[in-house]
PDB file of C-alpha atoms in Angstrom:
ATOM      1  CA  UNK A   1       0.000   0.000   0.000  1.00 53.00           C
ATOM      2  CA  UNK A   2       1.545   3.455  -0.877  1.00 50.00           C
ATOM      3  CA  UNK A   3       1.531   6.302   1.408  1.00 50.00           C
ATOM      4  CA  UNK A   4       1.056   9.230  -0.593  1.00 49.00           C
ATOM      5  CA  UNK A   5       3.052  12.211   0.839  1.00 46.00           C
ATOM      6  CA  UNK A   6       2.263  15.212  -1.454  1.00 48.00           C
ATOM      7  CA  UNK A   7       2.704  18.511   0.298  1.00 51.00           C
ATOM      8  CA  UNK A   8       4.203  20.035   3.484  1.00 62.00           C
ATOM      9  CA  UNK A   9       0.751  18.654   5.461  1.00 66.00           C
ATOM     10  CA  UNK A  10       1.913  15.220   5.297  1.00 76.00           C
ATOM     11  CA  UNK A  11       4.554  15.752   8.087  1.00 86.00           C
ATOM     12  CA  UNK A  12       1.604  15.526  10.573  1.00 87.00           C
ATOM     13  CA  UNK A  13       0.360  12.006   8.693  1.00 85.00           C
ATOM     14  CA  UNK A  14      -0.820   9.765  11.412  1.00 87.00           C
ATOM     15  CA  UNK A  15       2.084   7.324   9.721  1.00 87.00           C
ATOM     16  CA  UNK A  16       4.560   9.774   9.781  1.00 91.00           C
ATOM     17  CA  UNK A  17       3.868  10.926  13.170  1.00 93.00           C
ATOM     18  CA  UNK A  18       4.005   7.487  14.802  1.00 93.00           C
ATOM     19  CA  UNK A  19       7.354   6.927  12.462  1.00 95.00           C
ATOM     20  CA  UNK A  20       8.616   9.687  14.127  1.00 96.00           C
ATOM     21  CA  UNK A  21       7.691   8.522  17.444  1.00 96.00           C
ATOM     22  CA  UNK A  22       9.107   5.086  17.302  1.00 96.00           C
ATOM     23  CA  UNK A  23      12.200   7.037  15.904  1.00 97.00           C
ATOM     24  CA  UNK A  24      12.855   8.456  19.240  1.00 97.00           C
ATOM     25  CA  UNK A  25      13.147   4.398  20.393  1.00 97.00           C
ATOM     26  CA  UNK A  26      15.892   3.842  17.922  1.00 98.00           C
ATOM     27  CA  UNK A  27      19.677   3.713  18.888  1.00 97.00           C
ATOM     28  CA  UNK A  28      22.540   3.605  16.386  1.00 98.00           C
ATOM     29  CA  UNK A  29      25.021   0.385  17.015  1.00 98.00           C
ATOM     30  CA  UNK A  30      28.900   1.066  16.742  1.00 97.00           C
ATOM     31  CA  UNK A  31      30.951   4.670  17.184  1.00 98.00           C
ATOM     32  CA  UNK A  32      29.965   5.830  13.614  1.00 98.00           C
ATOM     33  CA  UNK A  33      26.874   7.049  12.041  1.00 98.00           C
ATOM     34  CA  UNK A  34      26.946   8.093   7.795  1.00 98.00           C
ATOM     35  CA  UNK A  35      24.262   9.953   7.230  1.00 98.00           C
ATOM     36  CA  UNK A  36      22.745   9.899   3.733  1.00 98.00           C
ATOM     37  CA  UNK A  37      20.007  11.337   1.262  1.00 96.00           C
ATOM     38  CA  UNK A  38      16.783   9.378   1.044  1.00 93.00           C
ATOM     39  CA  UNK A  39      15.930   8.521  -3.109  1.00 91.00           C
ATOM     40  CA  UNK A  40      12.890   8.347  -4.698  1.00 88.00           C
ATOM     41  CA  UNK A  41      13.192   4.384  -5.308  1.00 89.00           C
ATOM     42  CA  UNK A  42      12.230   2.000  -1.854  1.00 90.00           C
ATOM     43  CA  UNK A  43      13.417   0.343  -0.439  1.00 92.00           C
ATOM     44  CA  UNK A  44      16.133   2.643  -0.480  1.00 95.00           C
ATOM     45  CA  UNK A  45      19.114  -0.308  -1.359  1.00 95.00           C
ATOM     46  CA  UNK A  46      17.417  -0.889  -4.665  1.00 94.00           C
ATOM     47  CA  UNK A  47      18.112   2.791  -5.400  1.00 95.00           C
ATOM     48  CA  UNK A  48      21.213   3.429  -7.850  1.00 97.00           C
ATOM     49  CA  UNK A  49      22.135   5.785  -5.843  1.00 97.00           C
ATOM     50  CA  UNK A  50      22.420   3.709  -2.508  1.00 97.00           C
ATOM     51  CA  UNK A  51      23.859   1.042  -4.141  1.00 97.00           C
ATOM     52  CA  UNK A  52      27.049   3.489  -4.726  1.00 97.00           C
ATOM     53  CA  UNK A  53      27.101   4.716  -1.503  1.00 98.00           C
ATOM     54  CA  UNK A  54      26.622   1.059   0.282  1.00 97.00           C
ATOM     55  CA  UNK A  55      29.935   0.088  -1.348  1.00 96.00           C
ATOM     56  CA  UNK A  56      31.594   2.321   0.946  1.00 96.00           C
ATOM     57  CA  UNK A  57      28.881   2.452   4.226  1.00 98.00           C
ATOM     58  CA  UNK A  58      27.484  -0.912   4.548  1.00 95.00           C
ATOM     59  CA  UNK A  59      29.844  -1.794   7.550  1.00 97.00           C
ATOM     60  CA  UNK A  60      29.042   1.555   9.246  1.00 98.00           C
ATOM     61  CA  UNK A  61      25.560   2.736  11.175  1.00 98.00           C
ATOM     62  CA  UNK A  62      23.542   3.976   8.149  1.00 98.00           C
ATOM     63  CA  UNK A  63      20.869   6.792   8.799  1.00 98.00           C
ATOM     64  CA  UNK A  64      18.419   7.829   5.999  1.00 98.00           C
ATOM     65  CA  UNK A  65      17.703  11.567   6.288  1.00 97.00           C
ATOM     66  CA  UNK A  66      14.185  11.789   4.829  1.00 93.00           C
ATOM     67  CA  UNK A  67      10.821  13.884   4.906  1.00 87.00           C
ATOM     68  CA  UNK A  68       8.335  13.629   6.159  1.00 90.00           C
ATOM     69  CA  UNK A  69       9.395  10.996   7.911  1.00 94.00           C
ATOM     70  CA  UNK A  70      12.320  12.585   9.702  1.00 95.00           C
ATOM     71  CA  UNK A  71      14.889   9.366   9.464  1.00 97.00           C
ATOM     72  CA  UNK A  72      15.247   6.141   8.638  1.00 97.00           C
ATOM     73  CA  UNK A  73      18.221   3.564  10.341  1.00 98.00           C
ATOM     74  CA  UNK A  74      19.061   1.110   7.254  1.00 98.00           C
ATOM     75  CA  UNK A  75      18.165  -1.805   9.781  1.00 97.00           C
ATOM     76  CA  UNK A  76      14.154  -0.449   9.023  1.00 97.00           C
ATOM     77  CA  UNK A  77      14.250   0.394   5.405  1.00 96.00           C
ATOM     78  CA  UNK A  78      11.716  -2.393   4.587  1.00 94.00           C
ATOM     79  CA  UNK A  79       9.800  -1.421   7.848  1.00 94.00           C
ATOM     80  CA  UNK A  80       5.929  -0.118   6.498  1.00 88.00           C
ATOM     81  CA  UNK A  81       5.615   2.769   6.295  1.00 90.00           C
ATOM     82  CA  UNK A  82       8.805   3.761   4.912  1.00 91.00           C
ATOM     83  CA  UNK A  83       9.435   1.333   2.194  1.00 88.00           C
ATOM     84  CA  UNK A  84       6.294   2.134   0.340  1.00 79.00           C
ATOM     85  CA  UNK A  85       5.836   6.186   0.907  1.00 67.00           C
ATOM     86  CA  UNK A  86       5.801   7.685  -2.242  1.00 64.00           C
ATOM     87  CA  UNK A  87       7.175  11.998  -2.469  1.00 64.00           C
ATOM     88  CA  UNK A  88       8.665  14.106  -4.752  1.00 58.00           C
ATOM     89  CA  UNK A  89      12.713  14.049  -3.851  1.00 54.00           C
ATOM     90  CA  UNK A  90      13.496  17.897  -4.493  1.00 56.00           C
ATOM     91  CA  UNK A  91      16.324  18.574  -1.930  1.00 61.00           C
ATOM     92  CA  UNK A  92      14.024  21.853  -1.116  1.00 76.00           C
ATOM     93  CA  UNK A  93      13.297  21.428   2.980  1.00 89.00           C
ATOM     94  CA  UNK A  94      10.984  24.121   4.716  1.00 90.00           C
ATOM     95  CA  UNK A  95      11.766  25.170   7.907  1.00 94.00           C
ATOM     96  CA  UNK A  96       9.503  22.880   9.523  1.00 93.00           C
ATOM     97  CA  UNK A  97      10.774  19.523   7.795  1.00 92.00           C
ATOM     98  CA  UNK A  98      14.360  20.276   8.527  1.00 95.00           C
ATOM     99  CA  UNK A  99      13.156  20.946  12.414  1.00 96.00           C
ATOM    100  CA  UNK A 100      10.957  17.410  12.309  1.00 95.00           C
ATOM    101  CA  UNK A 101      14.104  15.882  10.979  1.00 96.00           C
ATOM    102  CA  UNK A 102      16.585  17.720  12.891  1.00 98.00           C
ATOM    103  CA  UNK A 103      15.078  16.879  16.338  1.00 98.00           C
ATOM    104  CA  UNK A 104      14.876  13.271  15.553  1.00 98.00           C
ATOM    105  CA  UNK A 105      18.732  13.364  14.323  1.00 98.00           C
ATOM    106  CA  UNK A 106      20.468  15.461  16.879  1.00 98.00           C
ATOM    107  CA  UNK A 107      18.897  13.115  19.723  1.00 98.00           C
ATOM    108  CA  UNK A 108      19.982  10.149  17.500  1.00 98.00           C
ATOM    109  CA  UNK A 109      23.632  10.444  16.770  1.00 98.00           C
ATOM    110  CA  UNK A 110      24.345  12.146  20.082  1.00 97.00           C
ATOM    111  CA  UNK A 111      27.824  10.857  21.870  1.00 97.00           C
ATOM    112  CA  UNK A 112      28.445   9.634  18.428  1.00 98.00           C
ATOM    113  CA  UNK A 113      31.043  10.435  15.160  1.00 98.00           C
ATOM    114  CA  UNK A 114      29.052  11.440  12.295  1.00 98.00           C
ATOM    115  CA  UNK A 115      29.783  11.735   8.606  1.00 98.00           C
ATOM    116  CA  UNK A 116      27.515  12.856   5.938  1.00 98.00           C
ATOM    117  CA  UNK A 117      27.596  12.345   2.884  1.00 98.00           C
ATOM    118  CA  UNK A 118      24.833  15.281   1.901  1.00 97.00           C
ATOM    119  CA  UNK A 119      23.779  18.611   0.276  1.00 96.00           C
ATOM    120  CA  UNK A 120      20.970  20.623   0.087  1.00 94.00           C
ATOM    121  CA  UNK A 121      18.119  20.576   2.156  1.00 93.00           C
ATOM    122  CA  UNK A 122      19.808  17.159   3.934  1.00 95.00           C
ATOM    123  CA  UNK A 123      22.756  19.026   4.670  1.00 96.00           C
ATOM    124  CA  UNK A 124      20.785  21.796   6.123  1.00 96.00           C
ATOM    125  CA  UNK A 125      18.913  19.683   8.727  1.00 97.00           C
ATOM    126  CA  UNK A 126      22.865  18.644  10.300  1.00 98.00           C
ATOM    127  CA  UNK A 127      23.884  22.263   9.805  1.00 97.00           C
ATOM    128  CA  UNK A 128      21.623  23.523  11.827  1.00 98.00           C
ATOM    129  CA  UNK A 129      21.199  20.918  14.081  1.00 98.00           C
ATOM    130  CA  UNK A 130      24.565  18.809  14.678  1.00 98.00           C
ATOM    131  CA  UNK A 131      27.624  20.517  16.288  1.00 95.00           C
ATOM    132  CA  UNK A 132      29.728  17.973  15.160  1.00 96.00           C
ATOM    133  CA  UNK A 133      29.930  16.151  11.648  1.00 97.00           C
ATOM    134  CA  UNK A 134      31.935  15.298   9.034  1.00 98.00           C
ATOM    135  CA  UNK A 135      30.684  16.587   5.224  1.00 98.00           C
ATOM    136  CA  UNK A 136      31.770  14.433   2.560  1.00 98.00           C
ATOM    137  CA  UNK A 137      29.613  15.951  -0.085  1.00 98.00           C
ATOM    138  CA  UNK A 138      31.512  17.866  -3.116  1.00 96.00           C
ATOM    139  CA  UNK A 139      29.779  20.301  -5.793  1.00 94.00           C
ATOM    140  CA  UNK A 140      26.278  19.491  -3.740  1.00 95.00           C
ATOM    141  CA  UNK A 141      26.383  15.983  -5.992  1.00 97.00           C
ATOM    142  CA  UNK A 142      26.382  13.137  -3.038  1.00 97.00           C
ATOM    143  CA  UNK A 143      26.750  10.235  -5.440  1.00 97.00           C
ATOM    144  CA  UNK A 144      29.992  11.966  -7.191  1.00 97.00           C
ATOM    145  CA  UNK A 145      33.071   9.809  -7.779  1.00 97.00           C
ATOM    146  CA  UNK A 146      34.844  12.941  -5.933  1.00 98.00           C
ATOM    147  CA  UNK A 147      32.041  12.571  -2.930  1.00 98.00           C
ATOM    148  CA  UNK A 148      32.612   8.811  -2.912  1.00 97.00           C
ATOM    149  CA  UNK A 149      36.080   8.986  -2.850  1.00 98.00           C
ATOM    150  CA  UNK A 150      35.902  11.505   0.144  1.00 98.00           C
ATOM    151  CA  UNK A 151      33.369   9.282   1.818  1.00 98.00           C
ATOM    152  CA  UNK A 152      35.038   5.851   1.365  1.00 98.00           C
ATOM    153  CA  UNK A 153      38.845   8.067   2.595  1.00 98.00           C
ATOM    154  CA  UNK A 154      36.880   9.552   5.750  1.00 98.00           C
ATOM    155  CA  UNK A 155      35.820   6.040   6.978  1.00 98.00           C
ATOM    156  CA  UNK A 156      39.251   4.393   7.016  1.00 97.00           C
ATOM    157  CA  UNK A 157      39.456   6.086   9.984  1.00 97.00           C
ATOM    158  CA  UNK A 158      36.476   4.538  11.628  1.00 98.00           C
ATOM    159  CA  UNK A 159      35.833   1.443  13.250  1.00 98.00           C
ATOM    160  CA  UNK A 160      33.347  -1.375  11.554  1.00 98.00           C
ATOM    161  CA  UNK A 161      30.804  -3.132  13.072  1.00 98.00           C
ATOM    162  CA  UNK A 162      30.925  -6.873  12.609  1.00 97.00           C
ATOM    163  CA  UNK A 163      28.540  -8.230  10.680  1.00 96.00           C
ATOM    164  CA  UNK A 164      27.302 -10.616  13.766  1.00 97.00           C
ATOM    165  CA  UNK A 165      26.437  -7.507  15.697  1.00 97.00           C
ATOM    166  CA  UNK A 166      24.830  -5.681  12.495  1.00 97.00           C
ATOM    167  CA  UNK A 167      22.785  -9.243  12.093  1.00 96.00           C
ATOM    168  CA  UNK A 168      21.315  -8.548  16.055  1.00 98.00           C
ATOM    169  CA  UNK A 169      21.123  -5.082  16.155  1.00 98.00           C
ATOM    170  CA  UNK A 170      19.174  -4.989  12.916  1.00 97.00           C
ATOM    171  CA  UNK A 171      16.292  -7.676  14.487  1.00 98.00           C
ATOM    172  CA  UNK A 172      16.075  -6.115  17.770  1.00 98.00           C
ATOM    173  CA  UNK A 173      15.586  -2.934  16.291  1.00 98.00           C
ATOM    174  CA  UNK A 174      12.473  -4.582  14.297  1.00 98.00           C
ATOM    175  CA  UNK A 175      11.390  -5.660  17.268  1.00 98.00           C
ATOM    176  CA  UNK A 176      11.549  -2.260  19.372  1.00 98.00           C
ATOM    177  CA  UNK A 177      10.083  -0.746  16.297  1.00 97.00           C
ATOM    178  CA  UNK A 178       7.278  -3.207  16.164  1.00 97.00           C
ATOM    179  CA  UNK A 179       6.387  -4.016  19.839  1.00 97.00           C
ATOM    180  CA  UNK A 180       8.592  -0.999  21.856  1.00 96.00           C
ATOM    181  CA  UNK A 181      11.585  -0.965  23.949  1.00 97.00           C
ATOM    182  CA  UNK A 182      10.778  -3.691  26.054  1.00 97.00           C
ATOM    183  CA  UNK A 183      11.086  -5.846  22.768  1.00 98.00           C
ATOM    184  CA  UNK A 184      14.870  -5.916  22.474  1.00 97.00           C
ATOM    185  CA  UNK A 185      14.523  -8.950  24.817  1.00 97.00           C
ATOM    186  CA  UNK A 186      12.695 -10.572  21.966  1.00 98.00           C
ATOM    187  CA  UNK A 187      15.740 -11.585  20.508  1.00 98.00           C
ATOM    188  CA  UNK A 188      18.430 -13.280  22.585  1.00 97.00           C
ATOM    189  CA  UNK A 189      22.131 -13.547  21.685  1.00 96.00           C
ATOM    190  CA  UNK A 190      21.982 -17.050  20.097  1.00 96.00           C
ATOM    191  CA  UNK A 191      19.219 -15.978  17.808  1.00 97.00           C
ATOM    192  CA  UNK A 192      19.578 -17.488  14.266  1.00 97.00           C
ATOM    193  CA  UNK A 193      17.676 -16.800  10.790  1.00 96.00           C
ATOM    194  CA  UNK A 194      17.029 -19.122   7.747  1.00 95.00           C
ATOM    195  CA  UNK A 195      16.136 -18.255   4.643  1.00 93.00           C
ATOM    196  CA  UNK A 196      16.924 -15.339   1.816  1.00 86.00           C
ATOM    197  CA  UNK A 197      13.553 -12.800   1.788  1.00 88.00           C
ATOM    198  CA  UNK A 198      11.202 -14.068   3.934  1.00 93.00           C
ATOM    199  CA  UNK A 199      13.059 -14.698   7.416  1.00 96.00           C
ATOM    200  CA  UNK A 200      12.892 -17.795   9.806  1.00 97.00           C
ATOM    201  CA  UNK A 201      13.512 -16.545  13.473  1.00 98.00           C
ATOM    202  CA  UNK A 202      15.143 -19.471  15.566  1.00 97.00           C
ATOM    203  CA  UNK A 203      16.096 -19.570  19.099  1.00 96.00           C
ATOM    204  CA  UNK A 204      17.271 -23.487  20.360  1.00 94.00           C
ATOM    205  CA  UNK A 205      16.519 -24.341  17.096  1.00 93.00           C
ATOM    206  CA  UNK A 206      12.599 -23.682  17.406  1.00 95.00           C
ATOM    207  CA  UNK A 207      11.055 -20.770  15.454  1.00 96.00           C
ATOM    208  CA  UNK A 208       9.690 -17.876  17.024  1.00 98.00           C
ATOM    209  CA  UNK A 209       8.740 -15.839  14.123  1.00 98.00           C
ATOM    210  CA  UNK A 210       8.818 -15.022  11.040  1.00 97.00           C
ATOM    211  CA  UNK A 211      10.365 -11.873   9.557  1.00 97.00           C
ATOM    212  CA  UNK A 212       7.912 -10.883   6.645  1.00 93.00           C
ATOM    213  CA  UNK A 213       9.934  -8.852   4.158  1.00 89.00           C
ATOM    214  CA  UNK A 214       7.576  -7.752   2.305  1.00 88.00           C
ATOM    215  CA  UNK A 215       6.333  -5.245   5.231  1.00 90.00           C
ATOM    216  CA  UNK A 216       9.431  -5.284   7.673  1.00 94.00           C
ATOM    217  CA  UNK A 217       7.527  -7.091  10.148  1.00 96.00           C
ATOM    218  CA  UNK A 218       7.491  -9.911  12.801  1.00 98.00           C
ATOM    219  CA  UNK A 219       4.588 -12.452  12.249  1.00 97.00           C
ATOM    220  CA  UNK A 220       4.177 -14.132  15.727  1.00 97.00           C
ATOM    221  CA  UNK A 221       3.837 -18.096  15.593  1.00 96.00           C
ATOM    222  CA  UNK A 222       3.066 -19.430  19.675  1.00 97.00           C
ATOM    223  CA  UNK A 223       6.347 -19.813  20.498  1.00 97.00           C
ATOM    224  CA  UNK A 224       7.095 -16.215  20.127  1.00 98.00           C
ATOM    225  CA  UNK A 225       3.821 -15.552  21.664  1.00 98.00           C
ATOM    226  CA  UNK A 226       4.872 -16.983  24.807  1.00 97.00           C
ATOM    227  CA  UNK A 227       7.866 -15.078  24.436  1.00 97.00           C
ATOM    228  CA  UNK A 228       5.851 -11.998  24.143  1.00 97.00           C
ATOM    229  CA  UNK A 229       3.652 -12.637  26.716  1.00 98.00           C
ATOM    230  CA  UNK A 230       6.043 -13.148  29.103  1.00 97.00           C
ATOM    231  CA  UNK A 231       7.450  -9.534  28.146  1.00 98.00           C
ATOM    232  CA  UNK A 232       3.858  -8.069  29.308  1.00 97.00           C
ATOM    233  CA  UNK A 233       3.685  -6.643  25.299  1.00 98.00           C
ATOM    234  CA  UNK A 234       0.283  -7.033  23.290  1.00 98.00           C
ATOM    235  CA  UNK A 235      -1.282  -9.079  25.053  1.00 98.00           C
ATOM    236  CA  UNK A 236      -5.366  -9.722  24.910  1.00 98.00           C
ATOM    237  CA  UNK A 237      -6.736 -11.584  27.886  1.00 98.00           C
ATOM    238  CA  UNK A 238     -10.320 -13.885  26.955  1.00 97.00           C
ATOM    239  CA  UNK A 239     -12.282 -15.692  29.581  1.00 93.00           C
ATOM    240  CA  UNK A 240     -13.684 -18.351  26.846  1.00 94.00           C
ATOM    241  CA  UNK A 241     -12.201 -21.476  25.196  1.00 94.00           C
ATOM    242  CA  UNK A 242     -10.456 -20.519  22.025  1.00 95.00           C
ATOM    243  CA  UNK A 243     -11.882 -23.257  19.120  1.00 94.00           C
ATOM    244  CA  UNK A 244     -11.619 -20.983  15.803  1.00 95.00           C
ATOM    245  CA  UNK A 245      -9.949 -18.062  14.423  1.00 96.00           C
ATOM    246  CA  UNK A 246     -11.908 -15.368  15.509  1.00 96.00           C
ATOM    247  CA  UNK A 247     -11.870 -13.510  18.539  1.00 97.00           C
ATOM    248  CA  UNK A 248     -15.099 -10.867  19.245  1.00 96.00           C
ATOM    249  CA  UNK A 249     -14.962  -8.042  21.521  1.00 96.00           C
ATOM    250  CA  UNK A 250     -17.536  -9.387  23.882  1.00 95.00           C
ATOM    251  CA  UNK A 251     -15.181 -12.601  24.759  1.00 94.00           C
ATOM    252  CA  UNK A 252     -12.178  -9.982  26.089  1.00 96.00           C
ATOM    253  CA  UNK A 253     -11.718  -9.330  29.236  1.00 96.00           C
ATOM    254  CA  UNK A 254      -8.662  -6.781  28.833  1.00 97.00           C
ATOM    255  CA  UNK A 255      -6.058  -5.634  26.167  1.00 98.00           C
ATOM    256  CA  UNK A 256      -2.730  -3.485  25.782  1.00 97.00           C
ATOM    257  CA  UNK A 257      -3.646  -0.264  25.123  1.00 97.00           C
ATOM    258  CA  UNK A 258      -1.232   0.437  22.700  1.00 95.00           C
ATOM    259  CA  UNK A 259      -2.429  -1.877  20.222  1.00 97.00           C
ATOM    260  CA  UNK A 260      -3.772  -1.124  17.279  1.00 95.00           C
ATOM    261  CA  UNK A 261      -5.152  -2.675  14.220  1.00 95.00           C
ATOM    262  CA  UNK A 262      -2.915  -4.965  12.065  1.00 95.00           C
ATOM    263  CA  UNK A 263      -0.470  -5.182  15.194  1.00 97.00           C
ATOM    264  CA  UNK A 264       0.619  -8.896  15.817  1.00 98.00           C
ATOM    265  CA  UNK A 265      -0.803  -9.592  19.512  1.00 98.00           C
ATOM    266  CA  UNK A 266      -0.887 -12.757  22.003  1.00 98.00           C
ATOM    267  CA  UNK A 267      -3.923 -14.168  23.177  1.00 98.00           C
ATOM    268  CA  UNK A 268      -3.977 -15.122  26.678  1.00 98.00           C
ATOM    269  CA  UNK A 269      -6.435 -17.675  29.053  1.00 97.00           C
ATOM    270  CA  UNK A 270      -5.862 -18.261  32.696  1.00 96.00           C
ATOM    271  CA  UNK A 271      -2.097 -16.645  32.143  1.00 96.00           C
ATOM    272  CA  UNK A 272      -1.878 -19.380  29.390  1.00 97.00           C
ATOM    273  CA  UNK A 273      -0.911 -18.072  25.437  1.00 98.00           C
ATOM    274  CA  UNK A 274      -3.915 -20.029  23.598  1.00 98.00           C
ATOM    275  CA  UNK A 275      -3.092 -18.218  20.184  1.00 98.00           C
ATOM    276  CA  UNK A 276      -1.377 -15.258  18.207  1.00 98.00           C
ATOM    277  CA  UNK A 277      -2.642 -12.963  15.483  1.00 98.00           C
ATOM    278  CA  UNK A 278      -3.136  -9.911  14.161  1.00 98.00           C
ATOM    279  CA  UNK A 279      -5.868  -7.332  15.830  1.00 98.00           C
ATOM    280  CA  UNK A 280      -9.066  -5.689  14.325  1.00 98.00           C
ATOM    281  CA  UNK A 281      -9.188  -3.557  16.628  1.00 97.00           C
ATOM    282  CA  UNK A 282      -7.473  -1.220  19.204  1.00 97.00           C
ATOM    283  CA  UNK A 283      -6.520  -2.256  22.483  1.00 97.00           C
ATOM    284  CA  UNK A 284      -9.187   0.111  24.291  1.00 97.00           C
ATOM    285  CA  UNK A 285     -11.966  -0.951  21.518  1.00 97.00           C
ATOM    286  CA  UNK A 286     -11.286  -4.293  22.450  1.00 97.00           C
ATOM    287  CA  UNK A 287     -12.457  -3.506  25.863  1.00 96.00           C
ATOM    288  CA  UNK A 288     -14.624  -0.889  25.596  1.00 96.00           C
ATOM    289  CA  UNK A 289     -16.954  -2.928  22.344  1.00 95.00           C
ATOM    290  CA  UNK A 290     -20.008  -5.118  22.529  1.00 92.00           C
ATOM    291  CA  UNK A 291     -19.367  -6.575  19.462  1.00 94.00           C
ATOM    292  CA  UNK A 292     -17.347  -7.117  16.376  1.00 96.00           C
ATOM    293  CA  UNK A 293     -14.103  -9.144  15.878  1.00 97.00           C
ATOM    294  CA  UNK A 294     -11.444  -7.617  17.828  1.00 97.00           C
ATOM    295  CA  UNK A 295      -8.213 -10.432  16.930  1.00 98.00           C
ATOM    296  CA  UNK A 296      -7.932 -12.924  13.517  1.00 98.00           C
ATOM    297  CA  UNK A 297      -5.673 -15.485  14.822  1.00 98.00           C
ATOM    298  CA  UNK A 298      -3.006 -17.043  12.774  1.00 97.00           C
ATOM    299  CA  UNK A 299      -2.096 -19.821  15.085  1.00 97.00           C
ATOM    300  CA  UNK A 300      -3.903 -21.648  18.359  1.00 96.00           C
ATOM    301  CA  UNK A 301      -3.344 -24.131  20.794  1.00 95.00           C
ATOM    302  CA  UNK A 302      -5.421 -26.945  20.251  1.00 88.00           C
TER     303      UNK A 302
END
């Protein structure tokens, strides 16, 4: 589904708001953080552009500088909405966009070394808003050989991350993202993933969930529903035996109030997960309703 972002009103989006929000979660792995343009093409690695400039970052803590949606970390590039929000790339910020951004960025890469390889409106949200940073931009052309070489020389003095680390930090952040900060726990150290696109999630060889590439997301089967619910996160209590794929309002006795619709969410009986699926409703609707379908549920106990 493509978010249409069209004029300076779409900064106040209820997607791009909530972006922004879970934004403020996020926290950059290594000592380094490139900072680079957003392109019209998403996700953004398909982009000519970003395939030059992951030649020389892809090692490094990549951050997306991007309106309205203030910034992206690579790790959530396929993360709705930002793989699928469709805007006119002008490099022309107002004063407002480079403040949304700005905000988001200074809190971001704070304690951090930061290089950015930007110009024009991009290069005007660190400007104003970092004290520190590194511009590798020449001639306002980002994707230069002149701007690549610069980028590729100024990172030979920074550390990598190793790719195990990149591998966790990139599902926990998915997680955070997805469920909040609470989540990170979601994914323990000996976490491991199988398959190409669509992505297994093991832990002791036992899958947990799958990472649906198509829309950045978790998909919950029980075993990371117990997982979850043991977290306290989404979780729907029911005081009736769960025998088919529907839950209605009537049958819930009490729901996180930060769900809302399409969220993945555990269903819980007598402190026992009896399935996992994805909600109809919000949390508080689920409470508050006399009827209608409040969770569609993937998998149950039976």
């Amino acid at each position: 589904m493509k978010v249409i972002c069209s004029s300076e009103e779409s900064l106040y989006r209820p997607e791009a708001v909530r972006w922004r929000e879970r934004m403020e979660l996020m926290k950059p792995m290594g000592d380094t953080v490139v900072l680079l343009p957003c392109s019209m093409k998403k996700p953004y690695s398909n982009s000519k552009s970003h395939m030059q400039f992951r030649k020389a970052t892809r090692s490094f803590q990549e951050l997306i500088i991007t309106s309205p949606f203030g910034i992206c970390p690579r790790e959530l590039e396929n993360t709705f909405p930002i793989q699928s929000y469709d805007v006119a790339v002008t490099g022309d910020w107002s004063q407002d966009e480079i403040d949304e951004a700005g905000k988001l960025l200074k809190e971001y890469v704070k304690g951090k070394n930061v290089v950015a390889n930007v110009s024009g409106g991009y290069e005007e949200v660190c400007r104003q808003y970092l004290d520190e940073c590194t511009y590798t931009c020449e001639n306002g052309r980002p994707t230069s050989p002149d701007s690549i070489y610069n980028l590729r020389t100024e990172l030979k003095n920074h550390e990598k991350v190793p790719r195990r680390e990149k591998v966790l930090h990139e599902l926990r952040s998915i997680a955070v993202y997805q469920w909040g900060p609470k989540a990170v726990e979601f994914i323990p150290d000996n976490v491991k993933t199988r398959g190409r696109y669509h992505r297994k999630i093991m832990v002791d060889n036992q899958p947990i969930a799958m990472l649906n590439r198509d829309y950045g997301l978790y998909t919950l089967n029980l075993k990371g529903g117990e997982i979850l619910k043991d977290l306290g996160l989404n979780i729907v209590n029911i005081d009736f035996n769960l025998e088919t794929n529907t839950v209605f309002a009537p049958g819930i006795n009490k729901a996180s109030h930060n769900i809302i619709p399409q969220d993945e969410v555990v269903v819980v009986k007598d402190d026992e997960v009896v399935g996992v699926g994805k909600a109809v409703m919000t949390g508080r609707e689920m409470e508050a309703c006399k009827n209608g379908i409040g969770v569609k549920i993937k998998y149950r106990v039976k």
